[in-house]
Amino acid sequence: MRRVPSTERPAAPRATERLAPDPAGTARAAELLAAGRLVAFPTETVYGLGADGTDPTAVAALYEAKERPRFNPLIAHLPDTEGARREGRLDRDAERLARAFWPGPLTLVVPLGPASRVCDLARAGLGSVALRVPSHPLARAILLQAARPIVAPSANQSGRVSPTRAGHVLADLDGRIAAILDGGPTEVGLESTIVACLEGTPRLLRPGGVAREAIEAALGRPLAGPDTDPGRPLAPGGLLSHYAPRARVRPGGDRLLPGEAALLFGPAGLAGSGEAAMILNLSPAGDMAEAAANLFGHLRALDASGAPVIVVAPIPKHGLGEAINDRLARAAAAR
Ligand code: TXA
Ligand code: MG
C-alpha cells in the first residue's frame, strides 16, 4: 500500500501553542487573534478564551470549541474605558462604575453604540453589549496589540468549572485552540461581577469579583436584583447547572460519609473527616478573597479525587461570599 504523504493525511487535531508571559508571547497571542484564531489568556478573574469579536467566523469557532449554547452572548474585552465607550453607550451610572472599578473585575451591559464593531453573533443578536476592561497586565498587553474588541468567555468547556490556571484550560481544551498564554494562577478566582446599565436603576446580573456592597457605595444607591422573570432572563448565561463538577455537590453539609470529599471554610472541621476521600479548605483563616481565589481550583481537585460527593461547609454570604455561594448553588443544581 502506498504511504500517504503528510500533506494528504486527514487533519489531525493541531497542537496548542504554549506562549510565554513576555512581550513575544503577547505579540504572538495578538497576532493569532487578529488572524481569527482562538487564544486562551489570563485575566485577573479567570482564564478567558479569546476570539476576534468583530469576526463572526472566529466567534462561531469559539462557540464550537467550548460547545457553548449559541444563545449565550459574550463579553467584549477592551484595553481601556475609551475603547469601551466606542462599543457601547455608557450613561451616568455606567461612567461612575467605570471610573470606580475599571480596569478590574466588573462587566457593564450597556446599549450598543452606533459605531460598535462587536458582531451580532457575539451579542446573540441583542441590542446591548457586555463590556469589560480587565486589569491583568498580560490581558491588557494582548488587547492593546490586537486593537479590536476581543470576546472571551471563561476558557473551559461549557458547563464546567471555570479555569484559574493554565493546566485547567488545557485539561478541557488542549488541541482545540490555537494557543494558550500561561500567566500563572489568576488572582481573583471568580468571574467578573456583571451590572446592566440599560434603563433606570442599574441591575446586578451576576455576582462576581467586585462585591455588591462596593458597587452600591460607588453608585450611592442600591442595585436592583437580577430579573426574576423566567421568560426574560437578562443574563442568559445564568444557566442553573453552570459550573458543574462530575461529583454531586452537597452545600451546607455538616457531616461526611466514608469516601466523600469535603470543601471547608474557616477553622471548623466536619464530623466524619477520618474516612474522607479528600478534604480541602478554601481559607482556614476565613478570608473571603482567599476563598474566592481557591474556589474553582479546589472544586477541580476534589472532583479529580473520584469521590462521588463533595460536601461543602457553610460559607457566609456577605461581600464576595454572595458570588461564592452563587457558584456553589449552581454546581449543586441537578443536571
Ligand atoms: O471574568 C469574566 O467575566 C470572564 C473573563 C474571561 O473575562 N468571562 C466570563 O465570560 O465569565 P462568560 O462568557 O463565561 O460569561 C458572560 C456572561 C454570561 O452570563 C452572558 O449571558 C452575559 O455575560 N452577557 C453577555 N452579554 C450580555 C448582554 N448583552 N446582556 C446580558 N447578559 C450578557
Ligand atoms: Mg463561563
PDB file of C-alpha atoms in Angstrom, residues 27-183:
ATOM      1  CA  ALA A  27       2.571  39.767  20.461  1.00  0.00           C
ATOM      2  CA  ARG A  28       2.032  36.220  19.169  1.00  0.00           C
ATOM      3  CA  ALA A  29      -1.312  35.993  21.018  1.00  0.00           C
ATOM      4  CA  ALA A  30      -2.493  39.267  19.441  1.00  0.00           C
ATOM      5  CA  GLU A  31      -1.318  38.146  16.004  1.00  0.00           C
ATOM      6  CA  LEU A  32      -3.218  34.840  16.242  1.00  0.00           C
ATOM      7  CA  LEU A  33      -6.371  36.613  17.489  1.00  0.00           C
ATOM      8  CA  ALA A  34      -6.229  39.102  14.607  1.00  0.00           C
ATOM      9  CA  ALA A  35      -5.974  36.130  12.237  1.00  0.00           C
ATOM     10  CA  GLY A  36      -9.246  34.727  13.575  1.00  0.00           C
ATOM     11  CA  ARG A  37      -7.716  32.045  15.824  1.00  0.00           C
ATOM     12  CA  LEU A  38      -8.627  31.145  19.416  1.00  0.00           C
ATOM     13  CA  VAL A  39      -6.195  32.037  22.215  1.00  0.00           C
ATOM     14  CA  ALA A  40      -6.583  31.438  25.961  1.00  0.00           C
ATOM     15  CA  PHE A  41      -5.043  34.064  28.227  1.00  0.00           C
ATOM     16  CA  PRO A  42      -5.139  35.014  31.913  1.00  0.00           C
ATOM     17  CA  THR A  43      -7.276  37.816  33.294  1.00  0.00           C
ATOM     18  CA  GLU A  44      -7.393  38.807  36.959  1.00  0.00           C
ATOM     19  CA  THR A  45     -10.633  36.788  37.362  1.00  0.00           C
ATOM     20  CA  VAL A  46     -10.273  33.512  35.428  1.00  0.00           C
ATOM     21  CA  TYR A  47      -8.588  32.426  32.168  1.00  0.00           C
ATOM     22  CA  GLY A  48     -10.521  33.644  29.123  1.00  0.00           C
ATOM     23  CA  LEU A  49     -10.763  32.035  25.687  1.00  0.00           C
ATOM     24  CA  GLY A  50     -10.309  34.950  23.321  1.00  0.00           C
ATOM     25  CA  ALA A  51     -11.567  35.471  19.777  1.00  0.00           C
ATOM     26  CA  ASP A  52     -11.857  38.485  17.468  1.00  0.00           C
ATOM     27  CA  GLY A  53     -15.244  39.939  18.475  1.00  0.00           C
ATOM     28  CA  THR A  54     -15.661  41.631  15.107  1.00  0.00           C
ATOM     29  CA  ASP A  55     -15.303  38.386  13.130  1.00  0.00           C
ATOM     30  CA  PRO A  56     -18.389  36.114  13.081  1.00  0.00           C
ATOM     31  CA  THR A  57     -16.327  33.162  11.802  1.00  0.00           C
ATOM     32  CA  ALA A  58     -13.919  33.407  14.734  1.00  0.00           C
ATOM     33  CA  VAL A  59     -16.847  33.771  17.167  1.00  0.00           C
ATOM     34  CA  ALA A  60     -18.540  30.700  15.676  1.00  0.00           C
ATOM     35  CA  ALA A  61     -15.306  28.728  16.157  1.00  0.00           C
ATOM     36  CA  LEU A  62     -15.262  29.881  19.785  1.00  0.00           C
ATOM     37  CA  TYR A  63     -18.785  28.619  20.481  1.00  0.00           C
ATOM     38  CA  GLU A  64     -17.804  25.355  18.821  1.00  0.00           C
ATOM     39  CA  ALA A  65     -14.592  24.866  20.837  1.00  0.00           C
ATOM     40  CA  LYS A  66     -16.468  25.496  24.094  1.00  0.00           C
ATOM     41  CA  GLU A  67     -19.530  23.519  22.978  1.00  0.00           C
ATOM     42  CA  ARG A  68     -21.449  26.552  24.204  1.00  0.00           C
ATOM     43  CA  PRO A  69     -25.158  27.118  23.528  1.00  0.00           C
ATOM     44  CA  ARG A  70     -25.369  29.773  20.816  1.00  0.00           C
ATOM     45  CA  PHE A  71     -27.929  31.921  22.621  1.00  0.00           C
ATOM     46  CA  ASN A  72     -25.388  32.813  25.277  1.00  0.00           C
ATOM     47  CA  PRO A  73     -23.832  36.232  24.481  1.00  0.00           C
ATOM     48  CA  LEU A  74     -20.167  37.026  25.171  1.00  0.00           C
ATOM     49  CA  ILE A  75     -18.254  39.766  26.979  1.00  0.00           C
ATOM     50  CA  ALA A  76     -16.171  42.114  24.784  1.00  0.00           C
ATOM     51  CA  HIS A  77     -12.819  42.988  26.389  1.00  0.00           C
ATOM     52  CA  LEU A  78     -11.159  46.364  25.772  1.00  0.00           C
ATOM     53  CA  PRO A  79      -7.805  47.759  26.939  1.00  0.00           C
ATOM     54  CA  ASP A  80      -9.314  50.939  28.449  1.00  0.00           C
ATOM     55  CA  THR A  81     -12.530  52.869  29.142  1.00  0.00           C
ATOM     56  CA  GLU A  82     -12.084  54.967  25.991  1.00  0.00           C
ATOM     57  CA  GLY A  83     -12.134  51.757  23.935  1.00  0.00           C
ATOM     58  CA  ALA A  84     -15.266  50.611  25.778  1.00  0.00           C
ATOM     59  CA  ARG A  85     -17.044  53.906  25.008  1.00  0.00           C
ATOM     60  CA  ARG A  86     -16.579  53.192  21.283  1.00  0.00           C
ATOM     61  CA  GLU A  87     -18.545  49.932  21.600  1.00  0.00           C
ATOM     62  CA  GLY A  88     -21.382  50.899  23.942  1.00  0.00           C
ATOM     63  CA  ARG A  89     -23.241  53.897  25.371  1.00  0.00           C
ATOM     64  CA  LEU A  90     -22.246  54.494  28.974  1.00  0.00           C
ATOM     65  CA  ASP A  91     -24.834  56.519  30.913  1.00  0.00           C
ATOM     66  CA  ARG A  92     -24.063  58.452  34.132  1.00  0.00           C
ATOM     67  CA  ASP A  93     -24.212  55.327  36.317  1.00  0.00           C
ATOM     68  CA  ALA A  94     -22.063  53.304  33.915  1.00  0.00           C
ATOM     69  CA  GLU A  95     -19.470  56.095  33.790  1.00  0.00           C
ATOM     70  CA  ARG A  96     -19.412  56.229  37.579  1.00  0.00           C
ATOM     71  CA  LEU A  97     -18.851  52.461  37.815  1.00  0.00           C
ATOM     72  CA  ALA A  98     -16.211  52.519  35.074  1.00  0.00           C
ATOM     73  CA  ARG A  99     -14.327  55.227  36.961  1.00  0.00           C
ATOM     74  CA  ALA A 100     -14.515  53.290  40.236  1.00  0.00           C
ATOM     75  CA  PHE A 101     -13.733  49.756  39.016  1.00  0.00           C
ATOM     76  CA  TRP A 102     -12.020  49.775  35.600  1.00  0.00           C
ATOM     77  CA  PRO A 103      -9.608  48.287  34.949  1.00  0.00           C
ATOM     78  CA  GLY A 104     -10.906  45.441  37.115  1.00  0.00           C
ATOM     79  CA  PRO A 105     -13.361  42.558  37.612  1.00  0.00           C
ATOM     80  CA  LEU A 106     -16.557  44.403  36.585  1.00  0.00           C
ATOM     81  CA  THR A 107     -18.572  43.903  33.361  1.00  0.00           C
ATOM     82  CA  LEU A 108     -21.101  46.517  32.250  1.00  0.00           C
ATOM     83  CA  VAL A 109     -24.029  45.636  29.987  1.00  0.00           C
ATOM     84  CA  VAL A 110     -24.979  48.807  28.110  1.00  0.00           C
ATOM     85  CA  PRO A 111     -26.865  49.770  24.912  1.00  0.00           C
ATOM     86  CA  LEU A 112     -24.854  49.004  21.785  1.00  0.00           C
ATOM     87  CA  GLY A 113     -23.045  52.078  20.431  1.00  0.00           C
ATOM     88  CA  PRO A 114     -23.727  53.291  16.870  1.00  0.00           C
ATOM     89  CA  ALA A 115     -20.115  52.629  15.798  1.00  0.00           C
ATOM     90  CA  SER A 116     -19.687  49.327  17.666  1.00  0.00           C
ATOM     91  CA  ARG A 117     -17.696  46.661  15.864  1.00  0.00           C
ATOM     92  CA  VAL A 118     -18.844  43.739  18.051  1.00  0.00           C
ATOM     93  CA  CYS A 119     -20.635  41.375  15.668  1.00  0.00           C
ATOM     94  CA  ASP A 120     -24.247  40.189  16.066  1.00  0.00           C
ATOM     95  CA  LEU A 121     -23.256  36.596  16.756  1.00  0.00           C
ATOM     96  CA  ALA A 122     -21.088  37.613  19.740  1.00  0.00           C
ATOM     97  CA  ARG A 123     -24.086  39.511  21.201  1.00  0.00           C
ATOM     98  CA  ALA A 124     -26.543  36.722  20.345  1.00  0.00           C
ATOM     99  CA  GLY A 125     -28.446  39.370  18.400  1.00  0.00           C
ATOM    100  CA  LEU A 126     -29.149  41.542  21.479  1.00  0.00           C
ATOM    101  CA  GLY A 127     -29.295  45.345  21.236  1.00  0.00           C
ATOM    102  CA  SER A 128     -26.972  45.564  24.230  1.00  0.00           C
ATOM    103  CA  VAL A 129     -23.312  44.701  24.660  1.00  0.00           C
ATOM    104  CA  ALA A 130     -21.308  43.430  27.659  1.00  0.00           C
ATOM    105  CA  LEU A 131     -18.041  45.369  28.123  1.00  0.00           C
ATOM    106  CA  ARG A 132     -15.085  44.691  30.389  1.00  0.00           C
ATOM    107  CA  VAL A 133     -11.684  46.338  30.891  1.00  0.00           C
ATOM    108  CA  PRO A 134      -9.505  43.767  32.696  1.00  0.00           C
ATOM    109  CA  SER A 135      -6.629  44.827  34.952  1.00  0.00           C
ATOM    110  CA  HIS A 136      -4.316  41.851  34.280  1.00  0.00           C
ATOM    111  CA  PRO A 137      -1.182  43.277  32.597  1.00  0.00           C
ATOM    112  CA  LEU A 138      -0.850  40.357  30.144  1.00  0.00           C
ATOM    113  CA  ALA A 139      -4.511  40.645  29.135  1.00  0.00           C
ATOM    114  CA  ARG A 140      -4.132  44.403  28.640  1.00  0.00           C
ATOM    115  CA  ALA A 141      -0.989  43.948  26.540  1.00  0.00           C
ATOM    116  CA  ILE A 142      -2.808  41.483  24.286  1.00  0.00           C
ATOM    117  CA  LEU A 143      -5.875  43.752  23.975  1.00  0.00           C
ATOM    118  CA  LEU A 144      -3.750  46.800  23.130  1.00  0.00           C
ATOM    119  CA  GLN A 145      -1.888  44.945  20.391  1.00  0.00           C
ATOM    120  CA  ALA A 146      -4.962  43.174  18.994  1.00  0.00           C
ATOM    121  CA  ALA A 147      -6.593  46.632  18.581  1.00  0.00           C
ATOM    122  CA  ARG A 148     -10.141  45.287  18.363  1.00  0.00           C
ATOM    123  CA  PRO A 149     -12.743  44.068  20.874  1.00  0.00           C
ATOM    124  CA  ILE A 150     -11.789  40.557  21.993  1.00  0.00           C
ATOM    125  CA  VAL A 151     -14.665  38.405  23.198  1.00  0.00           C
ATOM    126  CA  ALA A 152     -13.626  35.983  25.919  1.00  0.00           C
ATOM    127  CA  PRO A 153     -15.788  33.604  27.904  1.00  0.00           C
ATOM    128  CA  SER A 154     -14.127  31.547  30.610  1.00  0.00           C
ATOM    129  CA  ALA A 155     -11.715  29.104  28.906  1.00  0.00           C
ATOM    130  CA  ASN A 156     -13.452  25.895  29.937  1.00  0.00           C
ATOM    131  CA  GLN A 157     -15.801  23.524  28.207  1.00  0.00           C
ATOM    132  CA  SER A 158     -19.315  24.961  28.556  1.00  0.00           C
ATOM    133  CA  GLY A 159     -20.965  23.985  31.842  1.00  0.00           C
ATOM    134  CA  ARG A 160     -17.712  23.003  33.582  1.00  0.00           C
ATOM    135  CA  VAL A 161     -15.836  24.744  36.375  1.00  0.00           C
ATOM    136  CA  SER A 162     -14.018  27.936  35.280  1.00  0.00           C
ATOM    137  CA  PRO A 163     -10.205  27.729  34.905  1.00  0.00           C
ATOM    138  CA  THR A 164      -7.909  29.606  37.279  1.00  0.00           C
ATOM    139  CA  ARG A 165      -4.681  28.011  35.975  1.00  0.00           C
ATOM    140  CA  ALA A 166      -3.311  27.202  32.526  1.00  0.00           C
ATOM    141  CA  GLY A 167      -3.465  23.484  33.386  1.00  0.00           C
ATOM    142  CA  HIS A 168      -7.235  23.722  33.893  1.00  0.00           C
ATOM    143  CA  VAL A 169      -7.621  25.237  30.413  1.00  0.00           C
ATOM    144  CA  LEU A 170      -5.536  22.511  28.785  1.00  0.00           C
ATOM    145  CA  ALA A 171      -7.488  19.768  30.595  1.00  0.00           C
ATOM    146  CA  ASP A 172     -10.633  20.963  28.757  1.00  0.00           C
ATOM    147  CA  LEU A 173      -9.358  22.467  25.501  1.00  0.00           C
ATOM    148  CA  ASP A 174      -5.872  21.160  24.567  1.00  0.00           C
ATOM    149  CA  GLY A 175      -5.729  20.576  20.804  1.00  0.00           C
ATOM    150  CA  ARG A 176      -8.961  22.535  20.238  1.00  0.00           C
ATOM    151  CA  ILE A 177      -7.479  26.052  20.488  1.00  0.00           C
ATOM    152  CA  ALA A 178      -4.548  27.706  18.709  1.00  0.00           C
ATOM    153  CA  ALA A 179      -2.593  28.841  21.771  1.00  0.00           C
ATOM    154  CA  ILE A 180      -2.507  29.462  25.488  1.00  0.00           C
ATOM    155  CA  LEU A 181      -0.517  32.111  27.297  1.00  0.00           C
ATOM    156  CA  ASP A 182       0.455  30.801  30.748  1.00  0.00           C
ATOM    157  CA  GLY A 183       0.482  33.648  33.266  1.00  0.00           C
TER     158      GLY A 183
END
